[in-house]
Amino acid sequence: MSHVITEEEIILLRERVRPYLKKKRYAHTLAVEKEAERLGRMFLPDKTEKLRVSALLHDITKRDELEKQLQYCGTFGIIYSNADLLSPKTFHAKTGAALAARDFPDVTDPEILSGIRWHTTGRDGMTVFEAIIYLADYIEETRTFPDCVELRDFFYDGKERSGDGMLRHFTETMIRSFDLTVGNLIAEGKQIDPDTIGARNYYIRKLGDPDGSRDQ
Ligand code: DGI
Ligand code: FE
Ligand code: FE
């Protein structure tokens, strides 16, 4: 992709991704697109179209079982560890980015692909673009899981009060999301991906800065 993405291309992309997703996942995907645009207008107004493309493609390998995920890893040369096998739900972020690059080269670029790549765990030093896809996935309006509702309310209620401290509030929202995710993983006795820890530490460090916005 080496051009500005048009509204027409996005509308067409909505139909192109449909066959990759189950019905409920498709509704979620459209809601992530909408949420990514909303967050984009607040934090990255020049990149709302690219954010929408990343959102539309973020879960394209979600329906595939572990066997297929491992097959993608072979096809695309994705390296995985034994630790990854204990967190099978994190595979679709890696394989989704690779499949999006292969099947949608006309509308993707490295930034769009990195939004897909890091949407599940986040990572140390993650970009605002990646964070918007990650957060949009968490708080989009069709999510009814109590933690998602809590985080959505935390972000939008706090936003009203935060005034100039929007980036700081965004940072606080990201930390809260990782706290909720890590808490759940612990409660379920599951492994925590090191990138999830790296992401949380990154935002904790950021909060230590006077304006909470270093590196952004
Ligand atoms: O694909 P979605 O359901 O829209 O959302 P997602 O890509 O955030 O995936 C959520 C799943 O990923 C959820 O079941 C928890 C899992 N997950 C997220 N971070 C970690 C994780 N699983 C492990 N084991 N470790 C993590 O750090
Ligand atoms: Fe996902
Ligand atoms: Fe998702």
PDB file of C-alpha atoms in Angstrom, residues 74-176:
ATOM      1  CA  GLY A  74       5.355 -22.715   8.795  1.00  0.00           C
ATOM      2  CA  THR A  75       4.068 -20.984   5.666  1.00  0.00           C
ATOM      3  CA  PHE A  76       5.014 -17.496   6.784  1.00  0.00           C
ATOM      4  CA  GLY A  77       8.214 -18.350   8.687  1.00  0.00           C
ATOM      5  CA  ILE A  78       6.779 -17.207  12.015  1.00  0.00           C
ATOM      6  CA  ILE A  79       8.976 -18.306  14.893  1.00  0.00           C
ATOM      7  CA  TYR A  80       7.194 -19.495  18.020  1.00  0.00           C
ATOM      8  CA  SER A  81       8.352 -20.928  21.325  1.00  0.00           C
ATOM      9  CA  ASN A  82       7.115 -23.690  23.585  1.00  0.00           C
ATOM     10  CA  ALA A  83       5.784 -20.899  25.796  1.00  0.00           C
ATOM     11  CA  ASP A  84       3.598 -19.724  22.899  1.00  0.00           C
ATOM     12  CA  LEU A  85       1.989 -23.163  22.780  1.00  0.00           C
ATOM     13  CA  LEU A  86       0.729 -22.552  26.320  1.00  0.00           C
ATOM     14  CA  SER A  87      -0.995 -19.341  25.172  1.00  0.00           C
ATOM     15  CA  PRO A  88      -2.698 -20.543  21.973  1.00  0.00           C
ATOM     16  CA  LYS A  89      -5.030 -17.531  21.883  1.00  0.00           C
ATOM     17  CA  THR A  90      -2.097 -15.230  21.213  1.00  0.00           C
ATOM     18  CA  PHE A  91      -1.202 -16.917  17.888  1.00  0.00           C
ATOM     19  CA  HIS A  92      -3.872 -15.178  15.838  1.00  0.00           C
ATOM     20  CA  ALA A  93      -2.207 -11.790  16.264  1.00  0.00           C
ATOM     21  CA  LYS A  94       1.012 -13.032  14.626  1.00  0.00           C
ATOM     22  CA  THR A  95      -0.645 -15.135  11.953  1.00  0.00           C
ATOM     23  CA  GLY A  96      -3.269 -12.459  11.278  1.00  0.00           C
ATOM     24  CA  ALA A  97      -0.592  -9.877  10.484  1.00  0.00           C
ATOM     25  CA  ALA A  98       1.147 -12.295   8.106  1.00  0.00           C
ATOM     26  CA  LEU A  99      -2.069 -13.314   6.350  1.00  0.00           C
ATOM     27  CA  ALA A 100      -3.172  -9.677   6.031  1.00  0.00           C
ATOM     28  CA  ALA A 101       0.139  -8.846   4.346  1.00  0.00           C
ATOM     29  CA  ARG A 102      -0.328 -11.718   1.873  1.00  0.00           C
ATOM     30  CA  ASP A 103      -4.040 -11.374   1.121  1.00  0.00           C
ATOM     31  CA  PHE A 104      -4.480  -7.599   1.410  1.00  0.00           C
ATOM     32  CA  PRO A 105      -1.215  -6.067   0.109  1.00  0.00           C
ATOM     33  CA  ASP A 106      -3.114  -3.247  -1.620  1.00  0.00           C
ATOM     34  CA  VAL A 107      -4.443  -1.781   1.657  1.00  0.00           C
ATOM     35  CA  THR A 108      -1.771  -2.722   4.221  1.00  0.00           C
ATOM     36  CA  ASP A 109       1.560  -1.227   5.236  1.00  0.00           C
ATOM     37  CA  PRO A 110       3.951  -1.947   8.151  1.00  0.00           C
ATOM     38  CA  GLU A 111       2.078   0.317  10.572  1.00  0.00           C
ATOM     39  CA  ILE A 112      -1.295  -1.299   9.791  1.00  0.00           C
ATOM     40  CA  LEU A 113       0.279  -4.751  10.159  1.00  0.00           C
ATOM     41  CA  SER A 114       1.876  -3.828  13.504  1.00  0.00           C
ATOM     42  CA  GLY A 115      -1.569  -2.845  14.797  1.00  0.00           C
ATOM     43  CA  ILE A 116      -2.709  -6.409  14.025  1.00  0.00           C
ATOM     44  CA  ARG A 117       0.498  -7.999  15.316  1.00  0.00           C
ATOM     45  CA  TRP A 118       0.265  -6.435  18.789  1.00  0.00           C
ATOM     46  CA  HIS A 119      -3.502  -6.196  19.309  1.00  0.00           C
ATOM     47  CA  THR A 120      -3.766  -9.114  21.746  1.00  0.00           C
ATOM     48  CA  THR A 121      -0.815  -8.686  24.114  1.00  0.00           C
ATOM     49  CA  GLY A 122       0.500  -5.185  23.492  1.00  0.00           C
ATOM     50  CA  ARG A 123       4.285  -4.827  23.895  1.00  0.00           C
ATOM     51  CA  ASP A 124       6.982  -2.764  25.568  1.00  0.00           C
ATOM     52  CA  GLY A 125       7.318   0.496  23.650  1.00  0.00           C
ATOM     53  CA  MET A 126       4.082   0.019  21.760  1.00  0.00           C
ATOM     54  CA  THR A 127       3.032   2.887  19.500  1.00  0.00           C
ATOM     55  CA  VAL A 128      -0.110   4.990  19.832  1.00  0.00           C
ATOM     56  CA  PHE A 129      -1.364   3.303  16.652  1.00  0.00           C
ATOM     57  CA  GLU A 130      -0.924  -0.160  18.188  1.00  0.00           C
ATOM     58  CA  ALA A 131      -2.487   1.003  21.457  1.00  0.00           C
ATOM     59  CA  ILE A 132      -5.586   2.310  19.671  1.00  0.00           C
ATOM     60  CA  ILE A 133      -6.205  -1.047  17.966  1.00  0.00           C
ATOM     61  CA  TYR A 134      -5.560  -2.872  21.242  1.00  0.00           C
ATOM     62  CA  LEU A 135      -7.942  -0.639  23.209  1.00  0.00           C
ATOM     63  CA  ALA A 136     -10.620  -0.490  20.500  1.00  0.00           C
ATOM     64  CA  ASP A 137     -10.642  -4.310  20.541  1.00  0.00           C
ATOM     65  CA  TYR A 138     -11.161  -4.248  24.311  1.00  0.00           C
ATOM     66  CA  ILE A 139     -13.862  -1.590  24.663  1.00  0.00           C
ATOM     67  CA  GLU A 140     -15.852  -1.717  21.408  1.00  0.00           C
ATOM     68  CA  GLU A 141     -19.579  -1.282  22.000  1.00  0.00           C
ATOM     69  CA  THR A 142     -20.737  -4.893  21.422  1.00  0.00           C
ATOM     70  CA  ARG A 143     -18.517  -6.236  24.233  1.00  0.00           C
ATOM     71  CA  THR A 144     -20.655  -7.143  27.241  1.00  0.00           C
ATOM     72  CA  PHE A 145     -18.017  -8.899  29.374  1.00  0.00           C
ATOM     73  CA  PRO A 146     -17.977  -6.994  32.716  1.00  0.00           C
ATOM     74  CA  ASP A 147     -14.272  -6.076  32.453  1.00  0.00           C
ATOM     75  CA  CYS A 148     -14.842  -4.605  28.995  1.00  0.00           C
ATOM     76  CA  VAL A 149     -17.799  -2.568  30.201  1.00  0.00           C
ATOM     77  CA  GLU A 150     -15.777  -1.388  33.189  1.00  0.00           C
ATOM     78  CA  LEU A 151     -12.861  -0.307  31.018  1.00  0.00           C
ATOM     79  CA  ARG A 152     -15.129   1.408  28.479  1.00  0.00           C
ATOM     80  CA  ASP A 153     -16.839   3.366  31.266  1.00  0.00           C
ATOM     81  CA  PHE A 154     -13.495   4.145  32.913  1.00  0.00           C
ATOM     82  CA  PHE A 155     -12.133   5.561  29.676  1.00  0.00           C
ATOM     83  CA  TYR A 156     -15.168   7.558  28.552  1.00  0.00           C
ATOM     84  CA  ASP A 157     -16.240   8.817  32.005  1.00  0.00           C
ATOM     85  CA  GLY A 158     -12.684   9.806  32.895  1.00  0.00           C
ATOM     86  CA  LYS A 159     -12.165  11.438  29.524  1.00  0.00           C
ATOM     87  CA  GLU A 160     -14.865  13.978  30.364  1.00  0.00           C
ATOM     88  CA  ARG A 161     -12.990  15.012  33.474  1.00  0.00           C
ATOM     89  CA  SER A 162      -9.452  14.753  32.163  1.00  0.00           C
ATOM     90  CA  GLY A 163      -9.358  18.024  30.201  1.00  0.00           C
ATOM     91  CA  ASP A 164      -5.820  18.543  28.939  1.00  0.00           C
ATOM     92  CA  GLY A 165      -4.625  15.322  30.547  1.00  0.00           C
ATOM     93  CA  MET A 166      -6.051  13.119  27.791  1.00  0.00           C
ATOM     94  CA  LEU A 167      -2.832  11.221  27.093  1.00  0.00           C
ATOM     95  CA  ARG A 168      -2.350  10.584  30.782  1.00  0.00           C
ATOM     96  CA  HIS A 169      -5.873   9.244  31.034  1.00  0.00           C
ATOM     97  CA  PHE A 170      -5.204   7.047  27.998  1.00  0.00           C
ATOM     98  CA  THR A 171      -2.095   5.710  29.764  1.00  0.00           C
ATOM     99  CA  GLU A 172      -4.109   5.008  32.917  1.00  0.00           C
ATOM    100  CA  THR A 173      -6.724   3.203  30.828  1.00  0.00           C
ATOM    101  CA  MET A 174      -4.062   1.021  29.206  1.00  0.00           C
ATOM    102  CA  ILE A 175      -2.637   0.072  32.622  1.00  0.00           C
ATOM    103  CA  ARG A 176      -6.098  -0.798  33.873  1.00  0.00           C
TER     104      ARG A 176
END
